[in-house]
Every structure is written in C-alpha cells, then in structure tokens.
Short mmCIF file of C-alpha atoms in Angstrom, two decimals:
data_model
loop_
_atom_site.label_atom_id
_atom_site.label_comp_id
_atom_site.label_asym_id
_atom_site.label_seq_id
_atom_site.Cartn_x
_atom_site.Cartn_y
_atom_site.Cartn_z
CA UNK A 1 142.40 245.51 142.17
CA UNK A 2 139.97 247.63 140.19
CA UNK A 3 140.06 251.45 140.17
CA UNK A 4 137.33 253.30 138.97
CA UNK A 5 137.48 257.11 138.57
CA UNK A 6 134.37 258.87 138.91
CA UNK A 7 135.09 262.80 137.56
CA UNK A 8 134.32 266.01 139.40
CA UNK A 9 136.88 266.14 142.01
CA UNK A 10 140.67 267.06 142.41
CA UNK A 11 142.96 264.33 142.70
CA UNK A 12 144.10 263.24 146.07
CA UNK A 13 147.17 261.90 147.53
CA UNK A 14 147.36 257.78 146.87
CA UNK A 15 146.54 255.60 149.54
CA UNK A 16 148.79 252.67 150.55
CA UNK A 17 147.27 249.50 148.30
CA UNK A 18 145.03 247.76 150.15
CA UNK A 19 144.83 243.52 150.16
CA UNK A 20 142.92 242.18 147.17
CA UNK A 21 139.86 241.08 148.52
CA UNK A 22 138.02 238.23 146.97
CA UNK A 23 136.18 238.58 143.88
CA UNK A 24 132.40 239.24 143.79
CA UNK A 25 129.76 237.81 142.03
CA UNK A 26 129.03 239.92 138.83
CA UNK A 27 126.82 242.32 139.14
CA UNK A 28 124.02 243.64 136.51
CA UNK A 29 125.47 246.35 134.18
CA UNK A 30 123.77 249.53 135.14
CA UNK A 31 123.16 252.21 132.58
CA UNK A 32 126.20 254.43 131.35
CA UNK A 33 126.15 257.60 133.56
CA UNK A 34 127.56 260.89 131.70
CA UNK A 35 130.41 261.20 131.05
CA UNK A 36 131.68 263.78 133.98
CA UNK A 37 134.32 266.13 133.36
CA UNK A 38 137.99 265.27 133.02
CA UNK A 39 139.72 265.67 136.29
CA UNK A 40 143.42 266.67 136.15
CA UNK A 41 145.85 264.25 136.50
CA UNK A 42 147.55 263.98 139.14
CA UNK A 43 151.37 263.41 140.14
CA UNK A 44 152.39 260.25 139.66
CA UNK A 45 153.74 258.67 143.11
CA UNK A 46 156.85 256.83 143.67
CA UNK A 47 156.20 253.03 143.05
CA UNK A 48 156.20 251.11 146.24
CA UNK A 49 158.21 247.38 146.88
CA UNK A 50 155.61 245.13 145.73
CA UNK A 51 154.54 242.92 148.59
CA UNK A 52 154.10 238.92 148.56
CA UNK A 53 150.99 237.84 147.13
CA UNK A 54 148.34 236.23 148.99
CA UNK A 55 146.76 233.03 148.39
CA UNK A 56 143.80 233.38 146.66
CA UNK A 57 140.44 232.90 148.14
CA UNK A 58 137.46 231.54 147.24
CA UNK A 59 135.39 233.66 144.90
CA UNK A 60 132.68 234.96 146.95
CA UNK A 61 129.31 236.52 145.61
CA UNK A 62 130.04 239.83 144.33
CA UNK A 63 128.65 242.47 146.67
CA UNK A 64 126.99 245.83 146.00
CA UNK A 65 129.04 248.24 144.83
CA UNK A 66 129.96 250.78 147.09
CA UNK A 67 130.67 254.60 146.68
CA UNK A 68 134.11 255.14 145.29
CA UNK A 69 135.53 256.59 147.74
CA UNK A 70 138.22 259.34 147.55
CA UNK A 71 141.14 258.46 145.84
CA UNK A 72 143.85 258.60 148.21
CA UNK A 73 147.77 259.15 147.46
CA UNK A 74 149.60 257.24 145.72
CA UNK A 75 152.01 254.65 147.78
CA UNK A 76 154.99 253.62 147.06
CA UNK A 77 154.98 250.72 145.04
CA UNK A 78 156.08 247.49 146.43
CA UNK A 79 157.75 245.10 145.28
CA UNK A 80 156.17 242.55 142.82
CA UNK A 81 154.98 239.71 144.29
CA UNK A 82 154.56 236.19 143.05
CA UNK A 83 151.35 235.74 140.26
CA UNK A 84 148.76 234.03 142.11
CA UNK A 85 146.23 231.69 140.58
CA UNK A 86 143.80 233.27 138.43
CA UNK A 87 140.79 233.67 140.21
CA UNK A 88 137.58 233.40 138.49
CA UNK A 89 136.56 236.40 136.26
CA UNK A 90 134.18 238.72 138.09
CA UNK A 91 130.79 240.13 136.98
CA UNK A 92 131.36 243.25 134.99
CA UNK A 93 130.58 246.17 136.95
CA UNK A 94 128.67 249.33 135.52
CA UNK A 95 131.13 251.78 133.11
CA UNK A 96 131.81 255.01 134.89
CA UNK A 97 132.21 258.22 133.87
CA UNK A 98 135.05 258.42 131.32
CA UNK A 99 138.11 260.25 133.08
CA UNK A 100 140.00 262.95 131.51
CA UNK A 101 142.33 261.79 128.46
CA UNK A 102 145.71 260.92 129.73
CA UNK A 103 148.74 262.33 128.37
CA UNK A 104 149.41 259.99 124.72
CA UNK A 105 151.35 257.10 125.48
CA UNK A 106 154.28 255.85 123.69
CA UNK A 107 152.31 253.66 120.75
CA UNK A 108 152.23 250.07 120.23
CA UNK A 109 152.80 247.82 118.02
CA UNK A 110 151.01 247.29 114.71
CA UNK A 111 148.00 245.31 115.08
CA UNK A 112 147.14 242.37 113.00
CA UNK A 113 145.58 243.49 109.49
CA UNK A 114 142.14 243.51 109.66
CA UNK A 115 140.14 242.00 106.95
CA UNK A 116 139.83 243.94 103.91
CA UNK A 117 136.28 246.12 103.25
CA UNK A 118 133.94 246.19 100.60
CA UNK A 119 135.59 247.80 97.11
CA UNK A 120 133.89 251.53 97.18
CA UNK A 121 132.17 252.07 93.68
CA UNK A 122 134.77 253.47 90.97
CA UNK A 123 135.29 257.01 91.09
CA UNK A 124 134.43 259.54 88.53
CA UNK A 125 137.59 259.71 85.95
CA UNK A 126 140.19 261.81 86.52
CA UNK A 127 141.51 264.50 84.02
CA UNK A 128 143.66 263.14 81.94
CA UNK A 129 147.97 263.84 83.24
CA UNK A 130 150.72 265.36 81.06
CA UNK A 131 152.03 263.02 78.28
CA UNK A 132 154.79 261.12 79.58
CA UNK A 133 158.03 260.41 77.76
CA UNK A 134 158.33 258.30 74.40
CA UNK A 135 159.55 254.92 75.98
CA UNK A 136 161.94 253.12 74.01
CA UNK A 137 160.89 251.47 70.37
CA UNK A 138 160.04 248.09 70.66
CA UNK A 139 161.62 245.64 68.78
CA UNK A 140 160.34 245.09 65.02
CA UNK A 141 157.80 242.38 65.30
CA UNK A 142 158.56 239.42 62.41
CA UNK A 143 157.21 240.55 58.80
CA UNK A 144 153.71 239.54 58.29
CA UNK A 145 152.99 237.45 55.40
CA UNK A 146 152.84 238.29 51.61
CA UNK A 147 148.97 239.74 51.10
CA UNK A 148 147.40 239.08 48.07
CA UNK A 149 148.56 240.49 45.09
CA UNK A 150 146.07 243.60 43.99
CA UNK A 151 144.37 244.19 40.76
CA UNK A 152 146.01 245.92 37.95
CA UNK A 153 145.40 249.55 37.87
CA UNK A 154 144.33 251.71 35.39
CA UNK A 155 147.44 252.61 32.99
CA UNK A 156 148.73 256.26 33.22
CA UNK A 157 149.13 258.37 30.26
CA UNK A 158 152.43 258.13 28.32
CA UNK A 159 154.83 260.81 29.97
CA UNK A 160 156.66 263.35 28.10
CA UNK A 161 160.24 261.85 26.23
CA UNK A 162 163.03 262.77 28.00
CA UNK A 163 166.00 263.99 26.28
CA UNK A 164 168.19 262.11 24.20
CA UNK A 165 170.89 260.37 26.42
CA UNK A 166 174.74 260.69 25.39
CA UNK A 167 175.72 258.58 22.97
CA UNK A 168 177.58 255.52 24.41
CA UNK A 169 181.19 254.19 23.67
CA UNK A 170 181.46 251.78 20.70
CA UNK A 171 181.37 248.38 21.52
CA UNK A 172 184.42 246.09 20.62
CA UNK A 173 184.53 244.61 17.33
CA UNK A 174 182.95 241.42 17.10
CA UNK A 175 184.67 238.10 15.99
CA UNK A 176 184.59 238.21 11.42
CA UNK A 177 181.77 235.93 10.75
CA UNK A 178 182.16 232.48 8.54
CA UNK A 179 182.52 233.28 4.63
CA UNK A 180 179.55 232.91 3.05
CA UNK A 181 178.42 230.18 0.01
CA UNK A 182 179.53 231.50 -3.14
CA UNK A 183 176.75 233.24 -4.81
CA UNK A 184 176.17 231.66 -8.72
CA UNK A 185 178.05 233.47 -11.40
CA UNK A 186 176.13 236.10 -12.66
CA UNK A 187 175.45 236.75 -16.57
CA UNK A 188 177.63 237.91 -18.96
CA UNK A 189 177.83 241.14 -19.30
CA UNK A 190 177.67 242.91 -22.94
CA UNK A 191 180.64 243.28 -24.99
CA UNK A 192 182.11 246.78 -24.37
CA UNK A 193 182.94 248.87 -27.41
CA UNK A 194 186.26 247.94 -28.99
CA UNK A 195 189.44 250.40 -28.29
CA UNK A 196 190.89 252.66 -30.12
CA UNK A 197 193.38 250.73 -32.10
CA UNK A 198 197.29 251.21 -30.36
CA UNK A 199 200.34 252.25 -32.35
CA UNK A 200 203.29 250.24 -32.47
CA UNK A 201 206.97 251.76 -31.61
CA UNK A 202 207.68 253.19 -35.46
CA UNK A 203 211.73 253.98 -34.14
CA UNK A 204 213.69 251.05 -32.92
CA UNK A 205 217.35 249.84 -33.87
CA UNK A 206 219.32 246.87 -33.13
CA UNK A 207 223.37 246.24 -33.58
CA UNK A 208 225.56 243.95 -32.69
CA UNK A 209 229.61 243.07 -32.83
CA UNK A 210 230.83 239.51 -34.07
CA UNK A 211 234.78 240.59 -34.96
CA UNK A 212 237.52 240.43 -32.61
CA UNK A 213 238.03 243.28 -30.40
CA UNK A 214 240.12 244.92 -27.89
CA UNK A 215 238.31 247.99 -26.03
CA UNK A 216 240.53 250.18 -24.08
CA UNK A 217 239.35 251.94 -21.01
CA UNK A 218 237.26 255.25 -21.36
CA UNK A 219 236.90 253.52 -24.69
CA UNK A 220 233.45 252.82 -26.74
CA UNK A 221 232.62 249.46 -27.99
CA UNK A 222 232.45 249.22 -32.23
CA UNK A 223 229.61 247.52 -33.82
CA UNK A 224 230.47 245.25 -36.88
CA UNK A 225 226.45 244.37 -37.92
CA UNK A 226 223.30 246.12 -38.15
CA UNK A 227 220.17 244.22 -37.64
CA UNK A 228 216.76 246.15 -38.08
CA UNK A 229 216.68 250.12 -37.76
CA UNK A 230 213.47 252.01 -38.21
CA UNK A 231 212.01 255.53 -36.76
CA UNK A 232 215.22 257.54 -37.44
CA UNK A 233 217.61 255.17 -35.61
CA UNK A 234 220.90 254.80 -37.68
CA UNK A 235 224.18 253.45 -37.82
CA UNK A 236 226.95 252.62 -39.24
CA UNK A 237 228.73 249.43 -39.16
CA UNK A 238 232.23 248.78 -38.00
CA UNK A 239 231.56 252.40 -36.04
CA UNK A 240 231.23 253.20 -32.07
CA UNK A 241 227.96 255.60 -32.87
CA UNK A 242 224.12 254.85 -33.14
CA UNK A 243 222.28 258.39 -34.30
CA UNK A 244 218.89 259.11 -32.70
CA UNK A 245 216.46 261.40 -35.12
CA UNK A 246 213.10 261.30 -33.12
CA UNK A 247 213.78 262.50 -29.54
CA UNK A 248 211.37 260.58 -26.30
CA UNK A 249 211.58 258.07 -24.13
CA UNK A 250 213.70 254.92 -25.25
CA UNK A 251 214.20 251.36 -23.73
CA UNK A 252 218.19 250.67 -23.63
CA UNK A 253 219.04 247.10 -23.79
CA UNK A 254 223.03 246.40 -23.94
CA UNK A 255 225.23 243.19 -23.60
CA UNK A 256 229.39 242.65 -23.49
CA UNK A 257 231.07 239.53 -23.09
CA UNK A 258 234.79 239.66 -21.98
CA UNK A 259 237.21 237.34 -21.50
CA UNK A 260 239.09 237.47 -18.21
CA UNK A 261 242.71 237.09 -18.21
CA UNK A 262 245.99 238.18 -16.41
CA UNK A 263 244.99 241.15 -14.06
CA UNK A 264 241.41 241.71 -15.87
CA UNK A 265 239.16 240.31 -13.51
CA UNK A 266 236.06 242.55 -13.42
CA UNK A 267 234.23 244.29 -16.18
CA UNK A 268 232.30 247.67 -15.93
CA UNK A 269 230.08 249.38 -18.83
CA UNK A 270 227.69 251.89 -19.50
CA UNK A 271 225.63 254.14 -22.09
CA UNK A 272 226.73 257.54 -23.08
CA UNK A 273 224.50 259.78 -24.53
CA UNK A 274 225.39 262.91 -26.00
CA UNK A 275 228.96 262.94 -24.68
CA UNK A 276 227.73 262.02 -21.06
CA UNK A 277 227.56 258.80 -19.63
CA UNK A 278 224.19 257.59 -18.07
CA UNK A 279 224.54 256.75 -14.30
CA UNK A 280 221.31 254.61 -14.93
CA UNK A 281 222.84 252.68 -17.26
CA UNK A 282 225.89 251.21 -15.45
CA UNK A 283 226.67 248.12 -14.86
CA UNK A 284 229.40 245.51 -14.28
CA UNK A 285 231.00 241.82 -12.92
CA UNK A 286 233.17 241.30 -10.47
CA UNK A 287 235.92 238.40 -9.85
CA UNK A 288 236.98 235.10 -12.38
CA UNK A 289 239.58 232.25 -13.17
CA UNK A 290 241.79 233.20 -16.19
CA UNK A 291 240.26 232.35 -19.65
CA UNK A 292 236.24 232.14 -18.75
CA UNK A 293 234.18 234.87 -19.53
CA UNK A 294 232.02 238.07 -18.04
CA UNK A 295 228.89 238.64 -19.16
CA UNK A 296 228.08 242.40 -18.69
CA UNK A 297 224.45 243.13 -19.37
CA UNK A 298 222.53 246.58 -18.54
CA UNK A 299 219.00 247.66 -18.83
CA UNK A 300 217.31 251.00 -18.42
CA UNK A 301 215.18 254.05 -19.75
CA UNK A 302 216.45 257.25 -21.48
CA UNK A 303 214.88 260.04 -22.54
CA UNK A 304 216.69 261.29 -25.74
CA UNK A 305 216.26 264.68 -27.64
CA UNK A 306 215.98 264.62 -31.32
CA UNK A 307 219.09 264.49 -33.03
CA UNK A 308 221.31 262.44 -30.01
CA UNK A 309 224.05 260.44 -30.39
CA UNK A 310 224.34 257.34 -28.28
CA UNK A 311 227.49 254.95 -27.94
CA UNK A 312 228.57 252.00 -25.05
CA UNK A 313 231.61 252.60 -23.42
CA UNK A 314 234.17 250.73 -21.03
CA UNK A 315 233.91 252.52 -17.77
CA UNK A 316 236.13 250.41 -16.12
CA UNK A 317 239.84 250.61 -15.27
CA UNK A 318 241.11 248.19 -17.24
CA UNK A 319 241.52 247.27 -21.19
CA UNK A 320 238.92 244.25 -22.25
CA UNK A 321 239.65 241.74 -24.87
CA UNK A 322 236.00 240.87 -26.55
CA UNK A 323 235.13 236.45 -26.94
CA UNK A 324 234.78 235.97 -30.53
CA UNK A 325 234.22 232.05 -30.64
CA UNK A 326 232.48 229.12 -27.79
CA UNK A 327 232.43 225.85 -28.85
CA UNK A 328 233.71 226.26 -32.02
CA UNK A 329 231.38 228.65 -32.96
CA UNK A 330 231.41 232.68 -34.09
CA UNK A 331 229.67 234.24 -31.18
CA UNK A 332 228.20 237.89 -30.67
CA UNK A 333 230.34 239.52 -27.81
CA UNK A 334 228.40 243.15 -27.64
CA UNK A 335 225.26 244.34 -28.63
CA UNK A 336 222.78 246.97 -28.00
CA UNK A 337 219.15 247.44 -29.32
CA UNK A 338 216.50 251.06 -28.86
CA UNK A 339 212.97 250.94 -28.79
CA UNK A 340 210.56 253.84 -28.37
CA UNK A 341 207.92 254.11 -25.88
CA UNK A 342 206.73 257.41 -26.32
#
C-alpha cells in the first residue's frame, strides 16, 4: 500500500488497512507541488495482527489518482501475513508535498565508501609549528674516503724559543771501546840538562868477629876485625863498641851465627844505641837439632846524634856459644856494618 501525506491538516485517527488493490499502470509524473507545511505527527497506534495475504492479481492499468483522502486512525496492526509474489512495479506517481520531519531515527549502518573526489588545489602554507624535540643521534655513517692531500702552505714565522728544559739524567756508561792501533813512536826528545852531581855516603864502618866466643845474656857481642871505617865511624878491635862522630840517619846491617846445643834452642839480638836498645832492630830464630846453627840477621834505620855509641847485644834468655869453623874453614860468626844516608 502507498501512503501519501499531503500537509495542511491535523492528523486523524488511522483507519483499519484496507485490501491491496491491484497495481495501476504508471502514471505521468506531474510537477512537484510546494512543499505544504509540516503537519504534527500524530500518535502512533497499536499495531494490528497482520492478516493473510491475498493472492496477487493481475496488474491492471493504473487509474487516476484520486484525492487523498483523510487519513484515518491508525488500526491495530495485524498479524504478518505470508510475502506474496512481487507484483509488477507501478508507474511512479507525482511527489507530494514533503511532510513534516519525523522525529530522528535510530541511524544506520555505514554506507559503502563512495568513490574518492577530485584532490582540492594545495592550500596556502601554514605558519611554521614550535620546534619539536632533538630526536635521537643517528648512528655515525662509515668514514668517507681519504681526500686528496692539499698543497703546502705558506711557512709561519719562527716562534719565540722556549725556555731551556731541565737538564736530563746521565745516561749509563757505555761499553769501553776496542784499544786503538798503536800510534808510531814519536821523536826523540832533546837531552835534558845533566844533574847536579850526587854525593856519596862520606861515614860508613864495617866490623866483624872471627875468634871464638861465648856471649852471655844481656851481654854485647865483641868484634875481633875492622874492615873499612870512614865519616867518623870508629872502633876498636877485640871491643863490644862502634863510636858514631857525625850524627843522621844510618842504615844498620847486623848478622850472628850461633850454635844450638843442650837447652839453647832459639837466638834473639838487637842494636843498642846509646845505652838503649832499638825495638826496630830486634830480631831472632826459633827451634833446632843440637849442633846446627842459627843464623840471626837484622836490618833497620837509626837516626843517631853526633857523638853515639852503638853496640849488638844478646837479648835473649839464654848464653850463646858463637861457630868459629864450617867445613874446615875459619868462618865470621857476627858482624855489623853503618852507612849514612843523610
């Protein structure tokens, strides 16, 4: 069934639905009236039971259409009844008056997108927005090859000299290098002016003992023989005591020769000048089989005053009997000789 709603009037009460009749021929569209006023809407009835639905008839030619006539109230809605056939689509009929807008129903769903419009022509720009944050730094991109190598530039003027740095440690001694090639004997030099000419020792003495002899301890040694005596040296022979006349600095030479027997078996002698015997001067043997001999010898410097007297004496604790023969032959057991050295 089609309702149309022409505007003006109140809305009545809805009339009981009426059978559909068959559908008309199409009719010419007539020319849109104007649009009347909106009507109020009126309460909506209770829905009726939908009756059975008829067969369909034939489509007969669509007749004038009539005056609409006054809506009447709404009946109650019947029940549905089964869907027909679909009858053949009338001929349009003329739009009426558009009704009053309804109250907004709920909406539907999203149509289908349509298709997408012509892109408008670009916009004039924009001011430019706030600086945004610093993002992140990206990570170092490999190094670019080696560029060419520039030319030389002009060389700067010599800068000031800085100040002398601290001296450094000294290095370690280096390994002694190889001895060198003997250089070639130089030329003789010229004779060097001759010396003064050196004195010879003018005081000097020598004795010496040949005779058989006993010498007691504490006891000096007697010499038999004088050999050479010069510079004020003197003596007497077969006496103890050798007389010094020019005082300095003598050489003492002296020499005993003991036999050892019974409980004589060590020898000690020594110089004594003036009365005092000369530590510097003693000297001695130690140990020996019966009937061999000791040699005592001592040597030393004195220095002796003008006018000294100077004998060799037995410092040891025992008596000593004096060799007098070896081999058959006269020996010298004691001697002593001076010389001056300044």
């Amino acid at each position: 069934m089609i309702k149309i709603i022409i505007g003006g009037g109140g809305a009545g009460a809805t009339g009981a639905t009426g059978a559909t009749g068959a559908t008309g021929v199409t009719g010419v569209t007539g020319a849109t009236g104007a649009t009347g006023a909106t009507g109020a809407t009126g309460i909506t009835g209770a829905t009726g039971v939908t009756g059975a639905t008829g067969a369909t008839g034939a489509t007969g030619a669509t007749g004038v259409t009539g005056a609409t006539g006054v809506t009447g109230a709404t009946g109650v809605t019947g029940a549905t009844g089964a869907t027909g056939a679909t009858g053949a689509t009338g001929v349009t009929g003329a739009t009426g008056v558009t009704g009053a807008t309804g109250v907004t129903g709920a909406t539907g769903a999203t149509g289908a997108t349509g298709v997408t419009g012509v892109t408008g022509a670009t916009g004039a720009t924009g001011a430019t927005g706030a600086t945004g944050i610093t993002g992140a730094t990206g990570v170092t991109g490999a190094t670019g090859a080696t560029g060419a190598t520039g030319a030389t530039g002009v060389t700067g003027a010599t800068g000031v000299t800085g100040a002398t740095g601290v001296t450094g440690a000294t290095g370690v001694t280096g390994a002694t290098g190889a001895t060198g090639v003997t250089g070639a004997t130089g030329a003789t030099g010229a004779t060097g002016a001759t010396g003064a000419t050196g004195t010879f020792s003018s005081a000097y003495g020598y004795v010496f003992n040949t005779g058989a002899q006993t010498v007691a301890s504490g006891g000096d040694v007697t010499f038999s023989t004088n050999g050479p005596l010069a510079g004020g040296v003197a003596h007497g022979s077969g006496t103890p005591t050798i007389t010094v006349a020019d005082g300095g600095s003598y050489q003492i030479l002296y020499e005993v020769n003991v036999l050892i027997s019974g409980s004589n078996s060590s020898v000690a002698y020594a110089t004594v000048l003036n009365g005092s015997v000369q530590p510097s001067t003693r000297y001695g043997q130690i140990g020996g089989q019966n009937n061999t001999t000791r040699l005592a010898m001592g040597l030393a410097i004195l220095t002796i005053p003008s006018g000294s007297t100077l004998t060799l004496r037995n410092v040891g604790a025992t008596s000593d009997s004096l060799v007098t023969t070896s081999d058959g032959a006269t020996i010298i057991n004691a001697s002593i000789r001076l010389t001056k050295l300044s």
